[in-house]
Each structure stands twice: as C-alpha cells, then as structure tokens.
Coordinates of C-alpha atoms in Angstrom, one line a residue:
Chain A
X1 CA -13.2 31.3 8.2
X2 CA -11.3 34.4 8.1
X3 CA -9.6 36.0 5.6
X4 CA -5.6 35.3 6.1
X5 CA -7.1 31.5 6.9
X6 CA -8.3 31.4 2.8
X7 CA -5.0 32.9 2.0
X8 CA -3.2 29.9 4.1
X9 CA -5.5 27.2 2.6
X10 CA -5.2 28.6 -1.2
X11 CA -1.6 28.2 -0.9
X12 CA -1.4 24.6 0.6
X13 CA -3.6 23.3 -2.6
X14 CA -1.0 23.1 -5.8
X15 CA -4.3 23.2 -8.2
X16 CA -5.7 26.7 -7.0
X17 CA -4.4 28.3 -9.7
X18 CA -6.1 25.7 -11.9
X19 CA -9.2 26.7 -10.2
X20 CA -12.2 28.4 -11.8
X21 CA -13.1 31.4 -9.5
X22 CA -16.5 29.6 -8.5
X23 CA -14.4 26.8 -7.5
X24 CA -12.2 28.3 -5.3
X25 CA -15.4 29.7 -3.3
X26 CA -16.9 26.5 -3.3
X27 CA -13.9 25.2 -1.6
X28 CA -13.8 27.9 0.7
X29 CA -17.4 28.0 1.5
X30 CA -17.1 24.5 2.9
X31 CA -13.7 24.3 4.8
X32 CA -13.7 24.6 8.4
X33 CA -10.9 24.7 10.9
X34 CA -10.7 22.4 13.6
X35 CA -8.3 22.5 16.6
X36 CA -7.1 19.4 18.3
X37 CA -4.9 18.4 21.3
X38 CA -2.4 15.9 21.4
X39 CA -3.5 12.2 21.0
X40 CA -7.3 13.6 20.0
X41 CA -9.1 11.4 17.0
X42 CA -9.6 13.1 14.4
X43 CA -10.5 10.1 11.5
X44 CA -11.2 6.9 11.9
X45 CA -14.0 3.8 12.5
X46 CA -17.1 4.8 11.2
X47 CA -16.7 8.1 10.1
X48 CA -15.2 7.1 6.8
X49 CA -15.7 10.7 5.3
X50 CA -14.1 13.3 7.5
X51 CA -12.9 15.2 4.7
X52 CA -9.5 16.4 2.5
X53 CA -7.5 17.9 6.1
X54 CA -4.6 20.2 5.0
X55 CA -2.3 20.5 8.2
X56 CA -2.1 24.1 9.0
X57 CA -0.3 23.9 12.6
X58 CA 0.8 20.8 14.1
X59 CA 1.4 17.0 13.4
X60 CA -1.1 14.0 12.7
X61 CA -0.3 10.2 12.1
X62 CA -2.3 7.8 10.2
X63 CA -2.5 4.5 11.1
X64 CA -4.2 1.2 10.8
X65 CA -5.6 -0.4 14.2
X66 CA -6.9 -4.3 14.4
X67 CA -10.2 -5.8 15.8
X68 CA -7.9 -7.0 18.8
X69 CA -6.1 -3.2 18.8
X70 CA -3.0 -3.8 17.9
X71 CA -1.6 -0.8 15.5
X72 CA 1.0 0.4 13.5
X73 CA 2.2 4.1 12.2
X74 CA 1.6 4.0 8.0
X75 CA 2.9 7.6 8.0
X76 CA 2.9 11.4 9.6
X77 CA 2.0 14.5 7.9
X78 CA 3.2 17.8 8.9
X79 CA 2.6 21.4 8.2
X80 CA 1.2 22.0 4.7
X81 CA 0.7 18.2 4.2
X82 CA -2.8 16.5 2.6
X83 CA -4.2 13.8 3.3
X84 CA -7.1 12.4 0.8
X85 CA -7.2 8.9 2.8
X86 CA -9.7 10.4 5.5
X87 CA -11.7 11.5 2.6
X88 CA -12.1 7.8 1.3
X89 CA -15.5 7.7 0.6
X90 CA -14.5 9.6 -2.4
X91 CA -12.0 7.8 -4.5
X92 CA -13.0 4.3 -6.1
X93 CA -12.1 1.2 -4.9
X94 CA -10.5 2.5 -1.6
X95 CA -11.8 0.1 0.7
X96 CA -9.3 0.0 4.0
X97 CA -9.9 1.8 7.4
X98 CA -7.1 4.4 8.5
X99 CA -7.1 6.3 12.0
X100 CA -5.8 9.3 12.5
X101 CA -4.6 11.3 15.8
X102 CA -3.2 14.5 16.2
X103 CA 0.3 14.0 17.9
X104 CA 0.5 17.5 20.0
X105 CA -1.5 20.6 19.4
X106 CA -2.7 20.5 16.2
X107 CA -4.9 22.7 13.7
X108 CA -6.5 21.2 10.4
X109 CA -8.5 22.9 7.4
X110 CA -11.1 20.0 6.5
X111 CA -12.7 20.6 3.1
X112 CA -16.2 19.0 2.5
X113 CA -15.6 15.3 0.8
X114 CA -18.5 16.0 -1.9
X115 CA -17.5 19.2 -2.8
X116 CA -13.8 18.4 -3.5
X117 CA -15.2 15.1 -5.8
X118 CA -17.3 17.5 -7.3
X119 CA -14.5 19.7 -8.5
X120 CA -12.1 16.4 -8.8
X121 CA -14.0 14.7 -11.3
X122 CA -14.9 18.4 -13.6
X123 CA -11.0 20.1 -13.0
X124 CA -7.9 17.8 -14.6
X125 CA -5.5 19.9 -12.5
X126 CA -7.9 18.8 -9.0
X127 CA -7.9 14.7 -10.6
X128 CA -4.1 14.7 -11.3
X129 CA -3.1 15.8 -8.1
X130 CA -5.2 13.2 -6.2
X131 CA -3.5 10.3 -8.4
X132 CA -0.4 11.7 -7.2
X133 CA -1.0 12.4 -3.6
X134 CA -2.7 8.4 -3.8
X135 CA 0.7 7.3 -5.7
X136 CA 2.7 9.0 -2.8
X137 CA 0.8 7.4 -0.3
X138 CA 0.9 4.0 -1.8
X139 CA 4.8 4.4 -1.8
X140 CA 4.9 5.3 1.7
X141 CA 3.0 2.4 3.1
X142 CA 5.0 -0.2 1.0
X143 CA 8.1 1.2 2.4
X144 CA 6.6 0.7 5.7
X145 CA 5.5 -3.1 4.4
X146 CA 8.9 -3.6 3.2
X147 CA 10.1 -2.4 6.9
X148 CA 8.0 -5.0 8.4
X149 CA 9.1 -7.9 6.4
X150 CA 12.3 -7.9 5.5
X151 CA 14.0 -5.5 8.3
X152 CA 15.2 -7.3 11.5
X153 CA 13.4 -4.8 14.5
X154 CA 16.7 -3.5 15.8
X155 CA 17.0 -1.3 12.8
X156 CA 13.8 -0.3 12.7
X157 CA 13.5 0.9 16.4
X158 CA 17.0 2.6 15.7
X159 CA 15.4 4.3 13.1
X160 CA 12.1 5.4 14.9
X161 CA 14.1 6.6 17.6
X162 CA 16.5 8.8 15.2
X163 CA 13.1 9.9 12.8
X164 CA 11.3 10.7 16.5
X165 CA 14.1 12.7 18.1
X166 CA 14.5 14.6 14.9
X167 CA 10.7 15.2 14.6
X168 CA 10.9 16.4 18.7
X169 CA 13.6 18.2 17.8
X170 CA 15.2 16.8 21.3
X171 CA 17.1 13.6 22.6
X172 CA 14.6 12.9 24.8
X173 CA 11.7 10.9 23.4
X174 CA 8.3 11.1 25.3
X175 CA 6.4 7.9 24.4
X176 CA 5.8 4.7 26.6
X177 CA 6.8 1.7 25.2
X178 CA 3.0 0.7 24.3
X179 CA 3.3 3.9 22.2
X180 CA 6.5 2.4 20.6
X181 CA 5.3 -0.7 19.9
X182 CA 2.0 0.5 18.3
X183 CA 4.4 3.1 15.7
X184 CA 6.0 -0.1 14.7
X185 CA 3.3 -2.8 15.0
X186 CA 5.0 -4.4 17.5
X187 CA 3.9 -6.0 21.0
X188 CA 5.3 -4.0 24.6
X189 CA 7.2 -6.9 25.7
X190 CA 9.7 -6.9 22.5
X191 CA 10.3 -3.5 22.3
X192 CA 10.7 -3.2 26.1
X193 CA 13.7 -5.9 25.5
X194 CA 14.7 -4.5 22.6
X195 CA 15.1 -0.8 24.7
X196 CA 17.0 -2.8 27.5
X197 CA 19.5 -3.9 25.1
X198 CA 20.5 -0.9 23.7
X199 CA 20.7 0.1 26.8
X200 CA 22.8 -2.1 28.0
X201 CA 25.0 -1.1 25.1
X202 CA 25.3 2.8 26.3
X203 CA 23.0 3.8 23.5
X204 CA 19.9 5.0 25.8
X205 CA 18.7 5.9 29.1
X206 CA 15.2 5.0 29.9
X207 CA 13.5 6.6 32.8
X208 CA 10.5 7.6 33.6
X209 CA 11.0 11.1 31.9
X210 CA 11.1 9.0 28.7
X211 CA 14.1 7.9 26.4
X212 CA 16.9 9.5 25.9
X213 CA 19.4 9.0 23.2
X214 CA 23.0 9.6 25.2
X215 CA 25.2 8.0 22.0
X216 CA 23.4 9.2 18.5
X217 CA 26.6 7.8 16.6
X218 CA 26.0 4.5 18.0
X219 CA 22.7 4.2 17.3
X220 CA 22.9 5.2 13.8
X221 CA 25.1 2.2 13.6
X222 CA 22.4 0.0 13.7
X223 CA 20.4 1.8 10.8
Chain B
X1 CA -0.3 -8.4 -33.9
X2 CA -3.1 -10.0 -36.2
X3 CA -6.6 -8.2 -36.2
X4 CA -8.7 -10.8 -33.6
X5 CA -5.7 -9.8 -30.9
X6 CA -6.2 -5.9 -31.7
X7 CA -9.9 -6.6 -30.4
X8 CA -9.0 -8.8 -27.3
X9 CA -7.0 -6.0 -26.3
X10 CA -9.4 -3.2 -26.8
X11 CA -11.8 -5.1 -25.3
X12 CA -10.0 -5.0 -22.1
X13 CA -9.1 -1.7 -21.8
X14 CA -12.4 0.2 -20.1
X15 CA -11.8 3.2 -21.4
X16 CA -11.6 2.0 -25.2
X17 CA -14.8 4.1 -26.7
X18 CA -13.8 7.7 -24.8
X19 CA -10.6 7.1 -26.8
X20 CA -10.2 9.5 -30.2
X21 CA -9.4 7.1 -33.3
X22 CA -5.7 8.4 -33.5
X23 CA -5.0 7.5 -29.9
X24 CA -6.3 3.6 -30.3
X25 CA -4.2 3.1 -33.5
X26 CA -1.1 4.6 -31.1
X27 CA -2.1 1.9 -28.4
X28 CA -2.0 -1.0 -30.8
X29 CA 0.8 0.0 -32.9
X30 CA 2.5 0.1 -29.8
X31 CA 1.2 -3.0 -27.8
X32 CA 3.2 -6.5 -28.5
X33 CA 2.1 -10.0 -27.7
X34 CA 4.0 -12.1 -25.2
X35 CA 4.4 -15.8 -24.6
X36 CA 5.9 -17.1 -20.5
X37 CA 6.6 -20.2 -19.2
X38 CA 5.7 -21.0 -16.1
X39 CA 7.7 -19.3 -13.4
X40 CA 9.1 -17.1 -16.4
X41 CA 10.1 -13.8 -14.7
X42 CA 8.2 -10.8 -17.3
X43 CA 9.0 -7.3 -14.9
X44 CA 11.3 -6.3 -12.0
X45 CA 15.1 -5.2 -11.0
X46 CA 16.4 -3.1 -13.4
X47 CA 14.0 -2.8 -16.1
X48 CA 11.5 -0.3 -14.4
X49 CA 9.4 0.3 -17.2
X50 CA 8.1 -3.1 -18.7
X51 CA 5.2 -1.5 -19.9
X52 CA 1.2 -1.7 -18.9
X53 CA 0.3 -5.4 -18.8
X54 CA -3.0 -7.0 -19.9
X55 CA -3.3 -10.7 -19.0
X56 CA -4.8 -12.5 -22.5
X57 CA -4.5 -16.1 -20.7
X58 CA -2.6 -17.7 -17.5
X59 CA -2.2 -15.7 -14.4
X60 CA 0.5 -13.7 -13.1
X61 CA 1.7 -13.0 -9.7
X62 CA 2.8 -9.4 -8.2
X63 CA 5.5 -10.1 -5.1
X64 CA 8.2 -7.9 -3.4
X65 CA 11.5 -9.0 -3.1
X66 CA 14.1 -8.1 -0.6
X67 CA 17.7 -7.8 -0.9
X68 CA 18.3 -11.0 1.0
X69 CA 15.7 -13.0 -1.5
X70 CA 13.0 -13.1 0.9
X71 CA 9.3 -12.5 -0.7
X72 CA 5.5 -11.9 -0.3
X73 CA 3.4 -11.9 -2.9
X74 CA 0.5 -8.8 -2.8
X75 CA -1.5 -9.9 -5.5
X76 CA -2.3 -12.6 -8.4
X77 CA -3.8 -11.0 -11.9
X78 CA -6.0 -13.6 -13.9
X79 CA -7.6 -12.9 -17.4
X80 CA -8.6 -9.9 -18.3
X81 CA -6.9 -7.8 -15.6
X82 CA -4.4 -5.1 -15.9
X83 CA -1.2 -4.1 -14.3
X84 CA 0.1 -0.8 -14.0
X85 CA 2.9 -1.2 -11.4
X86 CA 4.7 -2.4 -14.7
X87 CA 4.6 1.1 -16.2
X88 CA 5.8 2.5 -12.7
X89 CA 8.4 4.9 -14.6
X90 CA 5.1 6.8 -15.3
X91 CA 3.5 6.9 -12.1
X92 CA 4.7 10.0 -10.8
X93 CA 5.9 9.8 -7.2
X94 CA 5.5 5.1 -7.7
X95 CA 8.9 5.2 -5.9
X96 CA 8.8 0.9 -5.3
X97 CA 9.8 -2.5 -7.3
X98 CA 8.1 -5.0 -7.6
X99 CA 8.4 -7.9 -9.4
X100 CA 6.2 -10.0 -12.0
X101 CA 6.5 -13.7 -13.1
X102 CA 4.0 -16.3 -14.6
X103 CA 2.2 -18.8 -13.0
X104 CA 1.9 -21.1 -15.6
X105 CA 1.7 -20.8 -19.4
X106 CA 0.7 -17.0 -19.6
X107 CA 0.3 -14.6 -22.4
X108 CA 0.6 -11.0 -22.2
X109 CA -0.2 -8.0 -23.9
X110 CA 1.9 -5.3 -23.5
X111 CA 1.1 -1.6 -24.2
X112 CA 4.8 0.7 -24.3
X113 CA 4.5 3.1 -20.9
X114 CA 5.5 6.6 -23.1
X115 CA 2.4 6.0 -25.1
X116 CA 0.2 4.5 -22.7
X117 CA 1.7 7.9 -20.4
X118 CA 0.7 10.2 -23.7
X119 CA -2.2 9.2 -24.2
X120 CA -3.1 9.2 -20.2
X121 CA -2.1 12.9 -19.7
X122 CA -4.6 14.3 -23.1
X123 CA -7.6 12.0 -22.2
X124 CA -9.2 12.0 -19.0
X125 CA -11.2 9.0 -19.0
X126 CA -7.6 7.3 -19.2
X127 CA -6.2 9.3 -16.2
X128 CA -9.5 8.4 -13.9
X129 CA -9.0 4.4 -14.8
X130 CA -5.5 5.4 -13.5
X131 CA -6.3 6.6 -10.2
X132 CA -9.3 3.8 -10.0
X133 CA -6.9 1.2 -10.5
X134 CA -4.0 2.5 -8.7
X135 CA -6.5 2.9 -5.7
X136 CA -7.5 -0.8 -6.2
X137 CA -4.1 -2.7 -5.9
X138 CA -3.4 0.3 -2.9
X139 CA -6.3 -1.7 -1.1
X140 CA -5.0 -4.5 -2.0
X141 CA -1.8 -4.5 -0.9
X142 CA -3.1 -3.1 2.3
X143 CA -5.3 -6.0 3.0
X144 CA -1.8 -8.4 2.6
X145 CA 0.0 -5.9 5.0
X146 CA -3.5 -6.1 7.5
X147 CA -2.9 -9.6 7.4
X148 CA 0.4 -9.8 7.8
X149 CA 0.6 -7.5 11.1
X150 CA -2.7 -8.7 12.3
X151 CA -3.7 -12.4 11.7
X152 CA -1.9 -15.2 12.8
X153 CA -0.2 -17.8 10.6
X154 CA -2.1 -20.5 10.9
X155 CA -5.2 -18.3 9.7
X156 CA -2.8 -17.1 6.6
X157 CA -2.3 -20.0 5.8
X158 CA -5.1 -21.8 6.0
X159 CA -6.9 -18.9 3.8
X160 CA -3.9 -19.4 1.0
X161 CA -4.6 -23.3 0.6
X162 CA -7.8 -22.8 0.0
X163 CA -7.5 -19.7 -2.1
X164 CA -4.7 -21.9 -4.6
X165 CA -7.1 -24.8 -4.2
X166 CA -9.7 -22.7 -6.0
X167 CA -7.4 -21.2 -8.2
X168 CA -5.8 -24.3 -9.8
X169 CA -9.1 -26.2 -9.6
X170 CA -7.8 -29.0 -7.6
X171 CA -7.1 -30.2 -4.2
X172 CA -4.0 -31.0 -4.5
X173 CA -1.4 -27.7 -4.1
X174 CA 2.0 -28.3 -6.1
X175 CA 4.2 -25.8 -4.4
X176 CA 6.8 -26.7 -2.2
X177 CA 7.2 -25.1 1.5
X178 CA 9.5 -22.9 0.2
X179 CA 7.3 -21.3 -2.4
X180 CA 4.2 -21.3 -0.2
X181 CA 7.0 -19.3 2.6
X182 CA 7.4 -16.8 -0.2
X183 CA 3.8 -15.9 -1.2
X184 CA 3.0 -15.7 2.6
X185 CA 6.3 -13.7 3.6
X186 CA 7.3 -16.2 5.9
X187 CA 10.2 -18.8 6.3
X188 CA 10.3 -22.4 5.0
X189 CA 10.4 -24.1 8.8
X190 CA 7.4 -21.9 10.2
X191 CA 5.6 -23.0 7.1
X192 CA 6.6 -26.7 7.5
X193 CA 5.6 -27.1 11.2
X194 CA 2.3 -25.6 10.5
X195 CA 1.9 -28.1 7.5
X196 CA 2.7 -30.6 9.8
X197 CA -0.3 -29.3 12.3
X198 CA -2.4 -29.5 10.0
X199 CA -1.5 -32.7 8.9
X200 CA -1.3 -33.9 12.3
X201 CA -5.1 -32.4 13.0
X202 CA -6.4 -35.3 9.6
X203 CA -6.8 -31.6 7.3
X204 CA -3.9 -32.1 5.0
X205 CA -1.8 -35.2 3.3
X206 CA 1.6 -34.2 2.6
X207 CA 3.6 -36.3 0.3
X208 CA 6.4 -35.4 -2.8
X209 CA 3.3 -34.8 -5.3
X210 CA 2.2 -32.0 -3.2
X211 CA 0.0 -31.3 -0.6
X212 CA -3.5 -32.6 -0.6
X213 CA -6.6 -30.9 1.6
X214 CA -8.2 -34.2 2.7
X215 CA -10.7 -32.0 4.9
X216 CA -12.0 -28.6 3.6
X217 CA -14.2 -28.4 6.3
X218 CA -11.9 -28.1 8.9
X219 CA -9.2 -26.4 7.3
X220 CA -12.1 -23.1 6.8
X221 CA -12.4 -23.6 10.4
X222 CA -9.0 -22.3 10.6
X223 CA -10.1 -18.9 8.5

C-alpha cells in the first residue's frame, strides 16, 4: 500500500499510539486494500478468517444467513468502522457464522488475522480495544434480538425505512421487498402486506423505482 | 466468609494463580455469600451492577425482559460458572439488561464490580478471561437468536423438553405453559397447542403435575 493509505489506516486504529514501532510495521506490512461493488461477498461460509477490515470508503452489513437462506441484518459499518467478527478465528470461544456484503462501492483495509492476535495478546492497549469493539457488537445484536421479539413488525419496518432513507441520504429506497425482508428476518409475503398498508395509509409509494417515503411525519408515528 | 468458601471461590476463578497476593485478598474481602429461593430474582431493572456472579450450587437462569413482561431466556449457569453480565456497569460499551433469577435453591458468590473492574484493568490474565467469556455468552446468545429466526417451534421446543429433562434429571417437566412460553420467547397458546401435538402424536402426558415425556424417542425426532 501507499503511503497516504498507512496514514488512513494508522488513524482508524485507537491503539496505534500504543503501538511499538515494530508493530505498527507489522501491521502495515500485512494490510491490503480490497475494492468491492455493491452486493459483493466479502466474509462469510468457509472462510472464517478474512481478517480485521477497517472501512475506508463505503458501507458493509453483517449478517447471519440460515441453511434454508433466510437472513437478517445484525448491523452496518460505515466509514472508519472495525469489524473483528470476520476475523473470528482469532478470539476464543466465538463460534457463530456472520456474512458480510458490501452495500455500494466499497473499499476495505484487511489486516492479517495472525498478525493482529499476535500483537493482541503482547499489547494491553490492542486486547482492550477488542473486548470493547466485542462488547459493542454484543450490544448491537441484542438490540436487534430485542427488536425481533418483543417489537410488533410495523415499527420495525417504519424504522428500517427511516434508518435506510437516512443512510441513502434520499426518500427513495432502492431495495426489493426480498431485500427488506432479509434486513429484518422476515419472509417477502409479510413485508409486501406490511408495504401495501402503509400505503394505503398515504405513507409510501411503491413502484418499480423503489419506495418512496411521501409522509416522513407519519411514518415516524409508528416508531 | 469462612476459610473452606475463600477456596471454593478461588478455585473457580481461572485466573486465580496470575493473580499478585494483594489483589486475591481484595477479591475475597470483597466477595459475599448468597442464599435464593427458587424463582428468587438476584440481578436486573434498576440495580445494574449486582456484581460478578459465581454459581457455588443450584443453577441460575439469564432471560430478557420486555416492557410488556414478555421473556426469553439466552442462557442457564450451573456450578461453577460465572456471570459477568451482572457486573455490566463495567463492561464498557454492555449497553443491555438482563435479568437473573434462581432456579431452585441456589447459592452465589458474589465479587463487588469496582474491585473485580480494578483488579481487571492492572492484570491481564483477568482482562483476557473477560474477553473469553464475554465472547462465550456472545455465541451463546447468538445461537438462541439463530434459533429463534431460523427453526421452527416445534423443533424449539422439542429441543427445550429434553434439554430441562436432562437438567432436572427426570422426565417429568414442572413448568407450566406459561413459563416454558417465556424461556422459549413465545406465547402461552402457541406453546399449548403444540403440547397438545405432541400429546396427540403418544410423545408427551400432560396432566396438573406437569408434563411427562412418555416417548424420548420420538420427541428427538422432532430436533
């Protein structure tokens, strides 16, 4: 990599400044970045060590995926986000499958699995952050567990639809209603009736150019 | 606490030898000896910060609850284990509640979370068992939440009769629908009607002392 890309990573990782100077090349010496386009694999099935990816440019969702292929959205990470998970091989007792897709054009430092546990398990400052970035991640999937169990679907396709248009930065979402119901580990068929009714209500329009939110205030309502 | 309990306790915590003889006084000066009933409620709500649990007999159960009372439980503890999600006030970025209650006649010991934090910042062999165990009930929790999105009920089910079977030693499963609706996440009808399958199908005997597996065999079918 060049030079202005070892800048970039450095100052996505909170350790570096934590980090001896051999470190720091060691991590460097085995990063690579990878382009992807949208919907492109990047983790998932058997590969269970891609590596620590720091989002340079772009957006990527993990998710988990059934035998049968029925899936649901755990979280996104954008710009200057880290995920350990694809890097499982390396933290203990870790012992569930994620996937993870770029969602539009996306760029990604991936930093050698072995060489970050190396460093993890000599550097406190490299250990501590993982438990963190582990703890955050554990929050984030039981607030999507909570979603799932005790939250009526109305509310949470309101608030996928509000949390999409904002990450689109547009009224008009672009996903099919397979799409949908895989974010929310749902089946087509609900969410389709589920999209009829709030049209119906003179919340959306849904066309073939995809969904369009025509009364945000509304919708919000149901949130 | 009298001298045998001091090493029960140390005897359960895995990082006991890397720990300097200042910091194991501080962790048994500081860890009390509790007695529940069964059902006894011992963490959740308001007090965030019970403390780190280690189960010295009985068994507890780990469950969310929602704001309407509904539950699920993600996890059982039995002897020997420990429970951090009790000390969440120190798990930086641990931004969820769960609850605890016994199942059955249970004592606990309980280590004070500032210590037990203390101690876990200065020594590293405490911080690792952190992330190892934090990691642990992360897969955990994602195996209940795989099963919940993914399998069917009957499956669910079917695996938690046989899992309490072997758990209370017996074939006969004191819980009423209701409870078995709130380890599973469900409601007490869907969890009656499928009883009443599988009573239906010669598997189970229902009556007011419980509900009796009268066919193992088949009811494994089911998993």
């Amino acid at each position: 990599m060049e030079q202005a890309n070892h800048i970039l990573l450095s100052e996505m990782l909170p350790f570096w400044k934590h980090l001896k100077e051999q470190e720091k090349k060691q991590i460097l010496d085995h990063a690579i970045l990878n382009t992807y386009k949208d919907g492109q694999n990047i983790h998932g099935g058997y590969e269970n060590c891609t590596g620590v990816i720091a989002v340079k440019k772009g957006r990527i969702r993990v998710y988990l995926l059934s035998e049968e292929g029925k899936e649901v959205t755990l979280f996104r990470l954008l710009e200057n986000d880290i995920c350990l998970l694809s890097a499982s091989c390396i933290i203990h007792n870790i012992s569930f499958d994620i996937y993870v897709d770029a969602e539009g054009p996306t760029e990604l430092f991936i930093i050698n699995s072995s060489i970050y546990d190396k460093i993890a398990k000599d550097n406190p400052a490299v250990g501590n952050f993982m438990t963190e970035l582990i703890s955050l991640r554990f929050s984030e999937v039981m607030w999507v567990m909570e979603q799932i169990l005790f939250m009526k679907l109305d509310k949470r396709l309101a608030m996928f639809l509000i949390e999409q248009a904002n990450l689109e930065g547009s009224d008009t979402i672009r996903l099919t209603h397979e799409q949908i119901a895989g974010h929310l580990g749902s089946a087509r068929e609900v969410i389709s009736r589920m999209l009829k009714f709030f049209t119906n209500e003179g919340i959306l329009q849904v066309s073939r150019k995809g969904i369009k939110i025509i009364n945000r205030k509304k919708l919000a309502e149901y949130v």
